[in-house]
């Protein structure tokens, strides 16, 4: 009996060790997203406008968390998300280029919906490099944070043969609209920036092979 217990404890230790090794060192837990608020969907729809003069005032980590959740957050125990996905294939990735965020060092982070956390991809403020090399719309530099939606058509291909390369764009639009409504409800604004050079964007963000940049969403307070 004792041997079995020691054996189980050893196995548990090993498992814990494996789980910790698989966890990226720089994962940042986010404040839980709020699932209720004071602004109705109708009011957010009425008030939403593209914002090209965002205040450079810093955002909080809770605001970043709420925005990330609005675009791709998990909303049930089956893993479904705030935005719909063709046959629940979830081909999108969501990044945030943090410039001025209280409690978050400037850097490029990837949002992990299942864990509701951020993983550091590259340290340092990448907003200027992205704007200079890939977009050229200087107003974006004022935004304290810039979200980027990318997609992998290949994640859909096992279930959806023909139109996966179009569907990732549809999904980016759906996620972006959720993001815009949340930003509006929080007293912020954003803009769907589609005018970027795909190759330069891939290079600045260090995207993987097969990962398509779909939308750039600068965000800040009004
Ligand atoms: C696919 C797409 C691409 C867009 N690209 C840009 C862009 O590169 N720069 C920009 O300032 N606005 C861009 N916009 C925002 C539109 O100009 C804006 O939605 C439109 O003028 C309507 O204004 P509203 O969003 O305030 O209702 C884009 C919008 C969409 C849907």
Coordinates of N, CA and C in Angstrom, one line a residue, residues 36-111:
X36 N -21.3 41.1 -17.7 CA -22.4 42.0 -17.6 C -21.9 43.4 -17.6
X37 N -22.7 44.4 -18.0 CA -22.3 45.8 -18.0 C -23.4 46.7 -18.1
X38 N -23.1 48.0 -18.0 CA -24.1 49.0 -18.0 C -24.6 49.5 -19.3
X39 N -23.9 49.2 -20.4 CA -24.2 49.7 -21.7 C -24.9 48.6 -22.5
X40 N -26.1 48.9 -23.0 CA -26.9 47.8 -23.8 C -26.2 47.6 -25.1
X41 N -26.5 46.4 -25.7 CA -26.0 46.2 -27.1 C -26.5 47.2 -28.0
X42 N -27.8 47.6 -27.8 CA -28.3 48.7 -28.8 C -27.6 50.0 -28.7
X43 N -27.2 50.4 -27.4 CA -26.5 51.6 -27.2 C -25.1 51.5 -27.9
X44 N -24.5 50.4 -27.7 CA -23.1 50.2 -28.2 C -23.2 50.2 -29.8
X45 N -24.2 49.6 -30.3 CA -24.4 49.6 -31.8 C -24.6 51.1 -32.3
X46 N -25.4 51.8 -31.5 CA -25.6 53.2 -31.9 C -24.4 54.1 -31.8
X47 N -23.6 53.8 -30.8 CA -22.5 54.7 -30.5 C -21.2 54.3 -31.2
X48 N -21.1 53.1 -31.7 CA -19.8 52.6 -32.3 C -19.4 53.5 -33.5
X49 N -18.2 54.0 -33.5 CA -17.7 54.7 -34.7 C -16.2 54.4 -34.7
X50 N -15.7 54.4 -35.9 CA -14.2 54.2 -36.1 C -13.5 55.4 -35.4
X51 N -12.5 55.1 -34.6 CA -11.9 56.2 -33.8 C -10.4 56.3 -34.3
X52 N -10.1 57.4 -34.9 CA -8.8 57.6 -35.5 C -8.0 58.6 -34.7
X53 N -8.5 59.1 -33.6 CA -7.8 60.0 -32.7 C -7.9 59.5 -31.3
X54 N -7.4 58.3 -31.1 CA -7.5 57.7 -29.7 C -6.7 58.5 -28.8
X55 N -7.1 58.6 -27.5 CA -6.3 59.2 -26.5 C -5.1 58.3 -26.2
X56 N -3.9 58.9 -26.0 CA -2.8 58.1 -25.7 C -2.8 57.6 -24.3
X57 N -3.8 57.9 -23.5 CA -3.8 57.5 -22.1 C -3.7 56.0 -22.0
X58 N -3.0 55.6 -20.9 CA -2.7 54.2 -20.7 C -4.0 53.4 -20.5
X59 N -4.1 52.2 -21.0 CA -5.2 51.3 -20.7 C -4.8 50.4 -19.5
X60 N -5.7 49.8 -18.9 CA -5.4 48.9 -17.7 C -5.4 47.5 -18.3
X61 N -4.8 46.6 -17.5 CA -4.8 45.2 -17.8 C -6.2 44.6 -17.9
X62 N -7.1 45.1 -17.0 CA -8.5 44.6 -17.0 C -9.1 45.0 -18.3
X63 N -8.8 46.2 -18.9 CA -9.4 46.6 -20.1 C -8.9 45.8 -21.3
X64 N -7.6 45.5 -21.3 CA -7.0 44.6 -22.3 C -7.7 43.2 -22.2
X65 N -7.9 42.7 -21.0 CA -8.5 41.4 -20.8 C -9.9 41.4 -21.4
X66 N -10.6 42.4 -21.1 CA -12.0 42.5 -21.5 C -12.1 42.6 -23.1
X67 N -11.2 43.3 -23.7 CA -11.2 43.5 -25.1 C -10.8 42.1 -25.8
X68 N -9.8 41.5 -25.2 CA -9.4 40.2 -25.8 C -10.5 39.2 -25.7
X69 N -11.2 39.2 -24.5 CA -12.3 38.2 -24.3 C -13.4 38.5 -25.3
X70 N -13.7 39.8 -25.5 CA -14.8 40.1 -26.4 C -14.6 39.6 -27.8
X71 N -13.3 39.5 -28.3 CA -13.0 39.1 -29.6 C -13.0 37.6 -29.7
X72 N -12.4 36.9 -28.7 CA -12.2 35.4 -28.8 C -12.3 34.7 -27.5
X73 N -12.9 35.3 -26.5 CA -13.0 34.6 -25.2 C -13.9 33.4 -25.3
X74 N -13.5 32.4 -24.4 CA -14.3 31.2 -24.3 C -15.5 31.5 -23.4
X75 N -16.7 31.0 -23.8 CA -18.0 31.4 -23.1 C -18.8 30.2 -22.7
X76 N -18.3 29.0 -22.9 CA -18.9 27.8 -22.3 C -17.9 26.7 -22.1
X77 N -18.4 25.6 -21.4 CA -17.5 24.5 -21.1 C -17.1 23.7 -22.3
X78 N -17.8 23.9 -23.4 CA -17.4 23.1 -24.6 C -16.3 23.9 -25.4
X79 N -16.0 25.1 -24.9 CA -14.9 25.8 -25.6 C -15.4 26.8 -26.7
X80 N -16.7 26.9 -26.8 CA -17.3 27.9 -27.8 C -16.8 29.3 -27.3
X81 N -16.8 30.2 -28.3 CA -16.2 31.5 -28.0 C -17.3 32.6 -28.3
X82 N -16.9 33.9 -28.0 CA -17.8 35.0 -28.2 C -18.1 35.2 -29.6
X83 N -17.2 34.9 -30.5 CA -17.5 35.0 -32.0 C -17.7 33.6 -32.6
X84 N -18.7 33.5 -33.5 CA -18.9 32.2 -34.1 C -17.7 31.8 -35.0
X85 N -17.7 30.4 -35.3 CA -16.6 29.9 -36.1 C -17.2 28.8 -36.9
X86 N -16.8 28.7 -38.2 CA -17.3 27.7 -39.1 C -16.9 26.3 -38.6
X87 N -18.0 25.6 -38.3 CA -17.9 24.2 -37.7 C -17.0 24.2 -36.5
X88 N -17.0 25.3 -35.8 CA -16.2 25.4 -34.5 C -14.8 25.0 -34.7
X89 N -14.2 25.5 -35.8 CA -12.8 25.1 -36.1 C -11.8 26.1 -35.5
X90 N -12.3 27.3 -35.1 CA -11.5 28.3 -34.5 C -10.1 28.5 -35.1
X91 N -10.1 29.1 -36.3 CA -8.8 29.3 -37.0 C -8.1 30.6 -36.6
X92 N -8.7 31.5 -35.8 CA -8.1 32.8 -35.5 C -7.1 32.8 -34.4
X93 N -6.1 33.7 -34.5 CA -5.2 34.0 -33.3 C -5.4 35.5 -33.1
X94 N -5.2 35.9 -31.8 CA -5.4 37.3 -31.4 C -4.1 37.7 -30.7
X95 N -3.5 38.8 -31.2 CA -2.3 39.4 -30.6 C -2.6 40.8 -30.1
X96 N -1.8 41.2 -29.1 CA -1.9 42.6 -28.7 C -0.4 43.1 -28.7
X97 N -0.3 44.3 -29.4 CA 1.0 45.0 -29.3 C 0.7 46.1 -28.2
X98 N 1.3 45.8 -27.0 CA 1.1 46.7 -25.9 C 2.1 47.8 -25.9
X99 N 1.7 49.0 -25.8 CA 2.6 50.2 -25.8 C 2.5 50.8 -24.4
X100 N 1.3 51.3 -24.1 CA 1.1 51.9 -22.8 C -0.1 51.2 -22.1
X101 N 0.2 50.2 -21.4 CA -0.8 49.4 -20.6 C -0.3 49.2 -19.2
X102 N -1.0 49.8 -18.2 CA -0.6 49.7 -16.8 C -0.5 48.2 -16.4
X103 N 0.6 47.8 -15.9 CA 0.7 46.4 -15.4 C 1.2 45.4 -16.5
X104 N 1.5 45.9 -17.7 CA 1.9 45.0 -18.8 C 3.1 45.7 -19.5
X105 N 4.2 45.0 -19.5 CA 5.4 45.6 -20.1 C 5.2 45.7 -21.6
X106 N 5.7 46.8 -22.3 CA 5.5 46.9 -23.7 C 6.0 45.6 -24.4
X107 N 5.2 45.1 -25.3 CA 5.6 43.9 -26.0 C 4.5 43.4 -26.9
X108 N 4.9 42.3 -27.6 CA 3.9 41.7 -28.5 C 3.5 40.4 -27.7
X109 N 2.1 40.3 -27.5 CA 1.6 39.1 -26.8 C 0.5 38.4 -27.6
X110 N 0.4 37.1 -27.3 CA -0.6 36.3 -28.0 C -1.7 35.9 -26.9
X111 N -2.9 36.1 -27.2 CA -4.0 35.8 -26.3 C -4.3 34.3 -26.4

